[in-house]
Coordinates of C-alpha atoms in Angstrom, one line a residue:
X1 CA -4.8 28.5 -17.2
X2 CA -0.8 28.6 -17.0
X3 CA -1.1 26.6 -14.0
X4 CA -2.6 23.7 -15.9
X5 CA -0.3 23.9 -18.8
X6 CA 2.9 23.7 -16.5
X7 CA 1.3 20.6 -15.0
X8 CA 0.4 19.1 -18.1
X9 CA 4.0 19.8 -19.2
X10 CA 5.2 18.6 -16.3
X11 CA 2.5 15.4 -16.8
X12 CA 4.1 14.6 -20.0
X13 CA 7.8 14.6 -18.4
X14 CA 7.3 12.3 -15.4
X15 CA 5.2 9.9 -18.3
X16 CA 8.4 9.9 -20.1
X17 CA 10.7 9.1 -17.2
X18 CA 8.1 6.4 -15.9
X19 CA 8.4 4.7 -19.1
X20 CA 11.6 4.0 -18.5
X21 CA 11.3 3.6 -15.0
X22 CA 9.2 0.6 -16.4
X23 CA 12.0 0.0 -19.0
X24 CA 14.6 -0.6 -16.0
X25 CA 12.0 -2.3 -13.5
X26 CA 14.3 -2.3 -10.7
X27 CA 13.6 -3.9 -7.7
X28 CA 13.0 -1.2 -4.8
X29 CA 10.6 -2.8 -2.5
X30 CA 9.6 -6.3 -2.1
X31 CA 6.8 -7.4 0.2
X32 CA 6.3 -10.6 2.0
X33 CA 2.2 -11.9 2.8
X34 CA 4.1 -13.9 5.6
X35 CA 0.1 -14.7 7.0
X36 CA -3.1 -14.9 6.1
X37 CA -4.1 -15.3 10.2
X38 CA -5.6 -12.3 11.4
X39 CA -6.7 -11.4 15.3
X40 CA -9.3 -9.0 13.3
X41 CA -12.0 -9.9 10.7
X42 CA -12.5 -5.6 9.5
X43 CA -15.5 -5.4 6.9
X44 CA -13.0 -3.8 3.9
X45 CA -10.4 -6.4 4.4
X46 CA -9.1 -7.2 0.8
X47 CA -7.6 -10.7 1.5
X48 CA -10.6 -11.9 3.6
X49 CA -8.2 -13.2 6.2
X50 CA -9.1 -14.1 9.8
X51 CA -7.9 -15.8 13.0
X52 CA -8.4 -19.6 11.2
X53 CA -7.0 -19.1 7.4
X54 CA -7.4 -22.4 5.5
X55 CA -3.7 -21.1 4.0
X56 CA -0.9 -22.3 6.1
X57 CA 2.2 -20.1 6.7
X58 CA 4.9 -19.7 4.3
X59 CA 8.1 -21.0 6.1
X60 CA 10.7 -19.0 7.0
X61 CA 13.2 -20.8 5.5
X62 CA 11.5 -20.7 2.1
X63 CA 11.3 -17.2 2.2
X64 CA 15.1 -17.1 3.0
X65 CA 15.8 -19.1 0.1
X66 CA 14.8 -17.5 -2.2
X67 CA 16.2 -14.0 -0.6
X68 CA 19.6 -15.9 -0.7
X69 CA 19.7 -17.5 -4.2
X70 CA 17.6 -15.5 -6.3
X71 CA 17.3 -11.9 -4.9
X72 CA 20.7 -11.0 -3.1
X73 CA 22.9 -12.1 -5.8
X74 CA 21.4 -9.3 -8.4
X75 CA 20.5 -6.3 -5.8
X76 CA 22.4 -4.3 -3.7
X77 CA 20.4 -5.2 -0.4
X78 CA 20.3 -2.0 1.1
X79 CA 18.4 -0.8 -1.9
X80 CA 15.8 -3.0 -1.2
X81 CA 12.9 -2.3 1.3
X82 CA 11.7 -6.0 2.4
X83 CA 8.2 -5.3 4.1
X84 CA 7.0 -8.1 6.2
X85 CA 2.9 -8.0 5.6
X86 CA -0.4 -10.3 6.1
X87 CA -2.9 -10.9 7.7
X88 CA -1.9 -9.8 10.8
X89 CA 2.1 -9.8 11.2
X90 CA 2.1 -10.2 14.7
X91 CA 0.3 -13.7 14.4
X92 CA 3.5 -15.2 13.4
X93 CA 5.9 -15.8 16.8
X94 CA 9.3 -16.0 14.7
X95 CA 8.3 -12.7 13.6
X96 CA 11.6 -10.9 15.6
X97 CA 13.5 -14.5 13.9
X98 CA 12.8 -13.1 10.5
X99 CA 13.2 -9.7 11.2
X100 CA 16.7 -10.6 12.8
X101 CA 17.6 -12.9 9.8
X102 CA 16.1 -10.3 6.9
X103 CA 18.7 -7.5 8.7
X104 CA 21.6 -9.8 9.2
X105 CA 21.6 -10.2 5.0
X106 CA 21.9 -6.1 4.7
X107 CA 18.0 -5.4 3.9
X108 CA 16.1 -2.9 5.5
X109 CA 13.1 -4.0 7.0
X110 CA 9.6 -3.1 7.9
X111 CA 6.1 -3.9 8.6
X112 CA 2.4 -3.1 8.7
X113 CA 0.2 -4.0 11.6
X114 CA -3.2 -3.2 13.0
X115 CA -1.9 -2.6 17.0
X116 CA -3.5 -5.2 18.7
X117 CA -0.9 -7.8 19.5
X118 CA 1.4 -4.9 19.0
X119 CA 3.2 -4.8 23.2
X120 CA 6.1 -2.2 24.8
X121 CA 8.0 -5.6 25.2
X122 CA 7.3 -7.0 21.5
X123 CA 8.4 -3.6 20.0
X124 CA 11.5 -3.6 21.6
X125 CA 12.2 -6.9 20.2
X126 CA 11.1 -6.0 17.1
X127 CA 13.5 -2.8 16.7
X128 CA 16.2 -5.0 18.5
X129 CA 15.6 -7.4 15.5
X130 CA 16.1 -4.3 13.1
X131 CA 12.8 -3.1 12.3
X132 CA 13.2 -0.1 10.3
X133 CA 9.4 0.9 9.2
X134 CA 6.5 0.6 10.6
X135 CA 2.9 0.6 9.5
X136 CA 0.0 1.3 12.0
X137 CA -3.5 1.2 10.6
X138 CA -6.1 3.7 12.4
X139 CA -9.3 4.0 10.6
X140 CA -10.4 7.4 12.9
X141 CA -12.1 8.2 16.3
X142 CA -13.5 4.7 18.4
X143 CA -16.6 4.1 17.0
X144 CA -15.4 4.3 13.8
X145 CA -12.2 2.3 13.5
X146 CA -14.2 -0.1 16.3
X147 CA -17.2 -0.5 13.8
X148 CA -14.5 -1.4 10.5
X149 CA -12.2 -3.5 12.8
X150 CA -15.7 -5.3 14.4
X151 CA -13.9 -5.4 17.9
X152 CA -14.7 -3.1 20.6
X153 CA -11.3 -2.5 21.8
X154 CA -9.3 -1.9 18.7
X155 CA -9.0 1.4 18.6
X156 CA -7.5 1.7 22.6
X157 CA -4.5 -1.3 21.4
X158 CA -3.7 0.7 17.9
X159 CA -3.5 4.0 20.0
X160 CA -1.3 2.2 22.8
X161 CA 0.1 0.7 19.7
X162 CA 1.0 4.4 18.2
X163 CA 2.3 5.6 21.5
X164 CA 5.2 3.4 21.7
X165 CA 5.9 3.7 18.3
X166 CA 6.5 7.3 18.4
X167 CA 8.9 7.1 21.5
X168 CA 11.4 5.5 18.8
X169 CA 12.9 8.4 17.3
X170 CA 14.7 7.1 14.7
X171 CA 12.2 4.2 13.7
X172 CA 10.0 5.5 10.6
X173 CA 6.2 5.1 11.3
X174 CA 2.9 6.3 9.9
X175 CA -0.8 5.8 10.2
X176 CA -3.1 4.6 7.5
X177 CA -6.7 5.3 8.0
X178 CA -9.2 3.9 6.0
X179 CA -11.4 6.6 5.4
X180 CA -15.4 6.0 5.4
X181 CA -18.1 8.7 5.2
X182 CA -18.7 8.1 8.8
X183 CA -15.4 10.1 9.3
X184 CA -15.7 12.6 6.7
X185 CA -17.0 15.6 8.1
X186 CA -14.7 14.7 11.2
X187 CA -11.1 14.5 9.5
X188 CA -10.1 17.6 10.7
X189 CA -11.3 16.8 14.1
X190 CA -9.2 13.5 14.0
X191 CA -6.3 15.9 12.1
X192 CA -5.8 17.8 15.1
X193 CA -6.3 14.5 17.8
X194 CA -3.3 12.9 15.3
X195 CA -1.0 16.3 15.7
X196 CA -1.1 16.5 19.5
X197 CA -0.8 12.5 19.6
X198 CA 3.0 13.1 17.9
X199 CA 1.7 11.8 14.7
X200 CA 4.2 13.0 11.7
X201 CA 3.3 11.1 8.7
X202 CA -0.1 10.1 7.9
X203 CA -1.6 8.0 4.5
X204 CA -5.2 8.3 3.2
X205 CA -6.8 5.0 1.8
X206 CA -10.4 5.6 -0.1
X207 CA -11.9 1.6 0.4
X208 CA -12.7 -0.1 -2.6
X209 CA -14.2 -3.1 -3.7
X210 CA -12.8 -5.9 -2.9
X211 CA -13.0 -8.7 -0.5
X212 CA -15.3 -8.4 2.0
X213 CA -15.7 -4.4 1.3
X214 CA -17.2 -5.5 -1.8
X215 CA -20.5 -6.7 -0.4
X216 CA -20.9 -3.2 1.6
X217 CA -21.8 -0.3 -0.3
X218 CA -21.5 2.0 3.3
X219 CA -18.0 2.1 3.6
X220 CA -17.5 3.7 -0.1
X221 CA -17.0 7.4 0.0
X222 CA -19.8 9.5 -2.4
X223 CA -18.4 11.8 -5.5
X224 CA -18.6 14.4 -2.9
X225 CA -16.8 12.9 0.0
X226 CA -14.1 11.8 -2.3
X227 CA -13.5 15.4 -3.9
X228 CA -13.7 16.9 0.3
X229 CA -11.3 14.3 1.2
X230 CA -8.7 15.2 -1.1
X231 CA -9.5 19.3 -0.8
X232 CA -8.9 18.2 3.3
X233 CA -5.1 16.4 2.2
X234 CA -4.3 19.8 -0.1
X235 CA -5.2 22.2 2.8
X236 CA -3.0 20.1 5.6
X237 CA -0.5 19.8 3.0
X238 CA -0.1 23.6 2.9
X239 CA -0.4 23.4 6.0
X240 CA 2.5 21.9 6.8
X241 CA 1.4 20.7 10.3
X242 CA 1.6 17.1 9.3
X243 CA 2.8 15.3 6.0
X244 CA -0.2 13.8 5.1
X245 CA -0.5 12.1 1.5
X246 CA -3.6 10.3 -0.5
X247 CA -2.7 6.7 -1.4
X248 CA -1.1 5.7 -4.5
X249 CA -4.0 4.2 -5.6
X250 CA -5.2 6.3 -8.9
X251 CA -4.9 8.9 -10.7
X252 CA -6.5 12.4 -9.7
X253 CA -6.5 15.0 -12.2
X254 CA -6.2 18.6 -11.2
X255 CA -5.5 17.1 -7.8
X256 CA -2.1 15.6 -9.3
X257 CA 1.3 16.1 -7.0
X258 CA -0.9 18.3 -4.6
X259 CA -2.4 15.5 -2.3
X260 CA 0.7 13.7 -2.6
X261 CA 4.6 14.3 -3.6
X262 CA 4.5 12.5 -7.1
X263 CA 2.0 12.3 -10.0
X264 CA 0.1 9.1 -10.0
X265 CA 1.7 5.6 -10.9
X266 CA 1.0 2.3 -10.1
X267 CA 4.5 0.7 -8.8
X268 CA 3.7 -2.9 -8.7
X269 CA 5.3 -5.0 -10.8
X270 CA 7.6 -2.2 -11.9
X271 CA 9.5 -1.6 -8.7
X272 CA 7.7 -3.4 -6.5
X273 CA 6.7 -7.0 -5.9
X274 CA 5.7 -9.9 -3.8
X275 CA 6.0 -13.4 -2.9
X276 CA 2.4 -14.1 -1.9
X277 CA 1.9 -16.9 1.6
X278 CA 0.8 -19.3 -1.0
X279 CA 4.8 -18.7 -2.8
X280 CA 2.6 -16.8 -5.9
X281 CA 5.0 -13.8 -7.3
X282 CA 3.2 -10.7 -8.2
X283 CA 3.2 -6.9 -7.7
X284 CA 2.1 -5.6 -4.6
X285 CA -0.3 -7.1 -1.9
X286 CA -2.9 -5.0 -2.6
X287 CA -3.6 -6.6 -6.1
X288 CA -5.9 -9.4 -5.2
X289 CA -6.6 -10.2 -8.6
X290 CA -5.4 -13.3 -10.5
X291 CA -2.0 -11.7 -11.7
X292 CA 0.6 -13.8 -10.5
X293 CA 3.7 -14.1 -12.7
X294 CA 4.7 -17.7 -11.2
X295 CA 5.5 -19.0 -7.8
X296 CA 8.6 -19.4 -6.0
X297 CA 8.2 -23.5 -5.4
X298 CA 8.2 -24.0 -9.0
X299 CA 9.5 -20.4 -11.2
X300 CA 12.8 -19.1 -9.9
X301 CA 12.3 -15.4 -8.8
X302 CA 14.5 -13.6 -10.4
X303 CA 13.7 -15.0 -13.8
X304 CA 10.2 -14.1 -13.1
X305 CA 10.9 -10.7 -12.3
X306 CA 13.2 -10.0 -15.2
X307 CA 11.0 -11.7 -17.9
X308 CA 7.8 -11.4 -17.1
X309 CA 5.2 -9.2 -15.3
X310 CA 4.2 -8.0 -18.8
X311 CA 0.5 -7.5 -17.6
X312 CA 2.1 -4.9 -15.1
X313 CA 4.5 -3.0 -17.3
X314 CA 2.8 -2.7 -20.4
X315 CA -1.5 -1.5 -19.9
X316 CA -2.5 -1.2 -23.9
X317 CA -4.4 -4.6 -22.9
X318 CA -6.6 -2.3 -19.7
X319 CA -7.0 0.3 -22.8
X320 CA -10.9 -0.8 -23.7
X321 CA -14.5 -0.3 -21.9
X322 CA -14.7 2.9 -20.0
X323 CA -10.5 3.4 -20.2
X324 CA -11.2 3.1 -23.9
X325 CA -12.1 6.5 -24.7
X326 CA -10.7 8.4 -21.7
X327 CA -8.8 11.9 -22.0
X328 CA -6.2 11.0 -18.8
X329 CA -5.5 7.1 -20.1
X330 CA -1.7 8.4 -21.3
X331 CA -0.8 9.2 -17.7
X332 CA -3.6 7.0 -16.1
X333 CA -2.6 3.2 -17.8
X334 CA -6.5 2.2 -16.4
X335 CA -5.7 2.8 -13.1
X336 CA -3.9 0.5 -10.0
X337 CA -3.6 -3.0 -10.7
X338 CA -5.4 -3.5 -7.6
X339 CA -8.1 -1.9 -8.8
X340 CA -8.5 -4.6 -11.7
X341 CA -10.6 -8.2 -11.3
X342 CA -9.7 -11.6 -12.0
X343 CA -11.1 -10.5 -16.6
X344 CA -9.4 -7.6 -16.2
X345 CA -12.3 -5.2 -15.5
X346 CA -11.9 -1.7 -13.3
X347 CA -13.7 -1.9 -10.5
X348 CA -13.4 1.7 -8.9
X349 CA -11.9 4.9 -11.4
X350 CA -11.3 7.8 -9.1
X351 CA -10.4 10.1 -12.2
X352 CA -14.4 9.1 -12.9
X353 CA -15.3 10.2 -9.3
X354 CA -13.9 13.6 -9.8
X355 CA -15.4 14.1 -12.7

């Protein structure tokens, strides 16, 4: 009982200083959907992206421009995590260019990748280009990750992928995995493969749905998977073998900042944002929802970000259907804005699934 009431306590402190983390809304990350081309078409992809995207590439001199007129003037740029994201990064052959152009303006760089165009050679011109972070999704053991990714050899490229990664001391990497219930009762199976691999840091997505994962019921975990999943990430975290972490994806109740290091809040549009392939401006990529704030060919950035975002920053609008009544909305604000459809509906409440 004393437990609960020093997390509660604690609960109500960190909902305090997020208000005025909202209040501030300072730019700490900014993502770049660079792509929409993918060398994969995976069954949970949120974006629906693949090899032939009707969406052209956004230049990368349009990027630049707005990086040099409407971003760098107001930051400091080394405060500012610029992560380069798609589709499939490593579709776009000035990739190292950007990276190279990015760095030479002070901002950190990074990006996410699924490992299959991912060579020894093009990570050395990567990290020669600056590449601070990087982001290697690995959704479990072969016939797992092989049956999201629908290609047979996915799996081999991301582990070949991972291997050169890791000889990089000082570049920051982690694996996402995508967990399904085929992988469920093998996560500390795939635990242990990810320790003796060299794997440090590790991220836990639950798939939800959207995109393409919305037409497949199979690749949702159950109530109970969820609630093993998360008792799996408090046991390793004791552990201390590996930092592994749940997404930030919702809030967890009595699970709160022991599957991860903070209590739950949804970052986009507060400290985090995006200039979409298209130019749209909104939080982070993961929103797929109609929540753009304006578009960098016609809004100028900065002005968007200052002025507007107010569906991200301020929730009472989320606070109706099942959010209406709920015990957790002060600390919960309905959830990631991913999470939300184009009317505003919740499409997946893990707080619900716990319960």
């Amino acid at each position: 009982m004393l437990r609960k009431i020093r997390k509660r306590l604690a609960l109500r402190i960190f909902d305090s200083l997020y208000r005025k983390t909202v209040e501030e809304h300072r730019l700490h990350t900014l993502f770049w959907e660079m792509t929409l081309r993918c060398n994969l078409q995976c069954r949970h992809c949120g974006s629906d992206c693949r090899a032939d995207s009707s969406v052209g590439d956004m230049p990368l001199e349009d990027f630049l421009r707005v990086l040099d007129e409407e971003i760098t003037p107001n930051v400091d740029p080394r405060e500012v995590l610029v992560i380069f994201s798609g589709g499939e990064v490593l579709m776009r052959k000035d990739l190292e260019r950007a990276g190279t152009e990015v760095a030479r303006r002070g901002y950190p760089w990074g990006m996410v990748t699924n490992g299959m165009a991912l060579t020894a050679e093009r990570l050395a011109a990567l990290v020669d280009a600056g590449l601070r972070s990087i982001s290697v999704s690995l959704d479990g053991f072969a016939d797992a990750h092989n049956h999201i990714r629908r290609n047979e050899s996915a799996f081999d490229k991301a582990v070949v992928a991972i291997d050169e990664i890791l000889k990089y001391e000082n570049l920051a990497c982690d694996v996402i995995t995508c967990l399904t219930p085929a992988m469920v009762d093998r996560i500390e199976e795939f635990k242990e493969w990810l320790i003796a691999r060299g794997v440090r840091s590790w991220r836990i997505f639950s798939i939800f749905p959207a995109g393409r994962a919305a037409s497949d019921g199979a690749l949702n975990l159950s109530n109970e998977e969820f609630r093993a999943t998360l008792d799996f990430i408090k046991r390793t975290r004791k552990e201390g073998r590996i930092d592994v972490s749940y997404a930030c994806e919702g809030f967890l109740g009595d699970y709160e900042a022991e599957v991860r290091d903070h209590f739950y809040q949804c970052a986009a549009g507060v400290s985090v944002a995006s200039i979409r392939v298209d130019g749209s401006i909104s939080g982070c990529t993961s929103v797929r929802g109609n929540y753009s704030q304006g578009n960098i060919y016609s809004d100028r950035f900065w002005e968007v970000w200052q002025n507007r975002f107010k569906p991200f920053r301020h929730r009472e609008w989320a606070h109706r259907d099942e959010c209406a009544e709920c015990e957790v909305w002060r600390y919960c604000k309905g959830g990631g804005m991913h999470l939300r459809d184009d009317d505003g509906r919740l499409m997946y409440c893990h707080y619900q699934k716990l319960k």
